[in-house]
Every structure is written in structure tokens, then in C-alpha cells.
XYZ file of C-alpha atoms in Angstrom:
155
model
C 18.336 -1.020 -11.830
C 15.824 -1.052 -9.146
C 12.464 -1.823 -9.989
C 10.574 0.456 -7.911
C 6.847 -1.083 -8.565
C 8.496 -4.371 -7.292
C 9.584 -2.585 -4.283
C 5.893 -1.516 -3.602
C 4.297 -4.965 -4.334
C 6.785 -6.175 -1.632
C 5.778 -3.352 0.751
C 2.312 -4.575 0.532
C 3.287 -8.170 0.815
C 4.820 -7.346 3.977
C 1.708 -5.734 5.302
C 2.715 -2.160 5.243
C -0.143 0.367 5.369
C 1.455 3.242 4.452
C 3.910 4.338 1.626
C 5.911 7.499 1.623
C 8.610 9.050 -0.606
C 11.454 11.309 0.366
C 14.498 13.115 -0.941
C 17.891 13.423 0.459
C 18.989 16.582 -1.169
C 22.724 17.835 -0.930
C 24.128 20.780 -2.265
C 27.616 21.209 -3.891
C 29.310 21.241 -0.620
C 28.056 18.108 0.371
C 25.693 19.400 2.944
C 22.283 17.864 3.477
C 18.969 19.893 3.321
C 16.876 19.259 6.532
C 13.472 20.803 7.271
C 11.895 21.162 10.823
C 8.231 20.333 11.621
C 5.997 23.141 12.740
C 5.744 22.994 16.543
C 1.777 22.184 16.189
C 2.500 19.332 13.811
C 2.800 15.882 14.508
C 6.367 15.459 16.079
C 6.756 18.743 15.922
C 10.206 20.203 15.977
C 11.670 17.267 14.891
C 13.912 17.787 11.671
C 13.513 15.576 8.737
C 14.275 15.227 4.639
C 11.567 16.499 2.404
C 8.971 14.014 1.893
C 5.758 12.466 2.816
C 2.755 10.360 1.720
C 2.179 8.360 -1.748
C -1.061 9.204 -3.372
C -2.698 5.879 -4.011
C -1.026 3.905 -6.859
C 1.679 6.717 -6.921
C 5.064 5.658 -8.363
C 7.625 6.214 -5.186
C 9.850 8.260 -7.780
C 7.173 10.653 -8.697
C 5.499 10.898 -5.317
C 9.020 11.780 -3.674
C 9.571 14.454 -6.360
C 5.965 15.810 -5.906
C 6.481 16.042 -1.950
C 9.926 17.624 -2.673
C 8.242 20.169 -4.703
C 5.553 20.929 -2.347
C 7.430 21.296 0.568
C 10.723 22.987 -0.895
C 9.856 24.495 -4.201
C 12.546 22.396 -5.668
C 11.618 20.853 -9.141
C 13.414 19.404 -12.016
C 15.880 17.549 -10.224
C 17.467 14.026 -11.159
C 16.513 11.592 -8.477
C 18.249 8.577 -7.553
C 16.890 5.661 -5.369
C 18.668 5.233 -2.185
C 16.861 2.887 0.115
C 13.775 2.206 1.880
C 13.094 2.106 5.497
C 10.209 1.166 7.638
C 8.560 2.746 10.918
C 5.493 3.060 12.715
C 3.281 5.878 12.396
C 0.437 7.437 13.691
C -2.381 5.070 15.566
C 0.366 2.394 15.039
C 0.294 2.116 10.965
C 3.239 0.338 9.669
C 4.844 2.268 7.037
C 7.550 2.425 4.562
C 9.351 5.540 3.139
C 11.363 5.091 -0.107
C 14.075 7.451 -0.094
C 15.787 9.131 -3.165
C 18.940 11.284 -3.578
C 19.134 14.620 -5.538
C 21.842 17.406 -5.840
C 21.655 21.081 -6.074
C 24.154 23.900 -6.471
C 25.106 25.762 -3.275
C 22.945 28.737 -2.709
C 19.911 27.226 -4.227
C 16.915 28.827 -2.775
C 14.320 26.538 -0.684
C 10.801 27.859 -0.112
C 9.108 26.272 2.822
C 5.457 25.672 2.814
C 5.005 22.848 5.658
C 7.948 23.465 7.655
C 9.139 26.352 9.922
C 12.779 26.046 9.139
C 15.403 24.673 7.062
C 19.021 23.988 7.395
C 21.855 22.935 4.977
C 24.026 20.663 7.340
C 27.307 18.686 6.858
C 27.020 14.888 7.218
C 28.946 15.322 10.589
C 26.879 18.257 12.057
C 23.209 16.856 11.065
C 20.416 17.531 13.581
C 18.674 14.950 15.560
C 16.278 13.162 13.030
C 13.843 10.094 13.357
C 15.427 6.451 12.889
C 14.264 5.851 9.435
C 15.845 9.250 8.236
C 18.991 8.368 10.425
C 19.229 4.947 8.217
C 18.845 7.120 4.988
C 21.395 9.487 6.185
C 23.928 6.941 7.159
C 23.566 5.226 3.629
C 25.234 8.353 2.136
C 28.418 7.394 3.778
C 28.476 3.987 1.882
C 29.591 3.225 -1.783
C 26.553 5.591 -2.968
C 23.336 5.193 -4.464
C 22.384 2.805 -6.975
C 19.120 2.302 -8.872
C 16.430 4.081 -10.946
C 17.335 7.427 -12.278
C 14.575 9.786 -13.332
C 12.973 12.833 -13.703
C 9.499 13.341 -12.399
C 6.283 14.220 -14.057
C 6.747 17.527 -12.407
C 9.585 18.814 -14.379
């Protein structure tokens, strides 16, 4: 089992300034939920997985579930740790995003609040995403996620 707090401590030791959580949601057909940033947003028009910044001292699992709920309305999902990836954000801030996976049935409704579109895409027909999100999605073709499972405090 992956110790998420150890991963957070390692990120801080690595000089990471910002921590984020995200969720790769797959439906019963194996398609991945992607959401598109509004045109007037930072990286406007870019497709991504749901996610965002963790609150100070927030557990990555809890933060990822919170961001998923805020951005898509999806709650009560079992999240499984997938991978962490680094990137450089606004103004050169070094960031690390912790990604989790979750599954929903086909036809699950999505209620967007921060994005202007969503798409359920098969792995072989995904829209262009940032390099660190592409890294998460590439992991889906491997042996499968391992690590901490759990429900968030939002359940």
C-alpha cells in the first residue's frame, strides 16, 4: 500500500512548491473522462483530467476527491492511487500532481462547474492533454493501479 503522506513529505523534500490531486475516471466501456478548460482560463482550451490544488495539509486522496466533486459533481467513488507527476506551473512554480483512478457506470452524468466541455474518450482516441496528464493516461495501459484505496470525507 502506498503511504500518501510519505509521498507528500518526499515532494516537499524535492523542493516541490505546489501539490495537486487529480482523478482519471473511467466508465464501464473503458473510456476516460476529460474536461476542457474555459477559453479565458490559464491554458484555456486544453483538455485535462479533473483535478486541482490541494488545500494546505490536505491528504492527496481527500483533495483529489474534493476537486473531482467540485469540477464534475462525481462523489462517493473508490479512488485508487495511480501515479505522481511533476510539472512547472504558473510563474515557474514547481508542482507535483497525485493522480488516482475511479470507475463509474456508462451514462453517469457529469455536472461541470469550472470547464466548458467534457468528453468520454477511448484510450486510443484521447484529446491532446498536458505532458503530465499524458503520463497518467499512459499508466492505464500497464498492469493496473496499485496503492491506497479509500473513500473521501465527501461521501
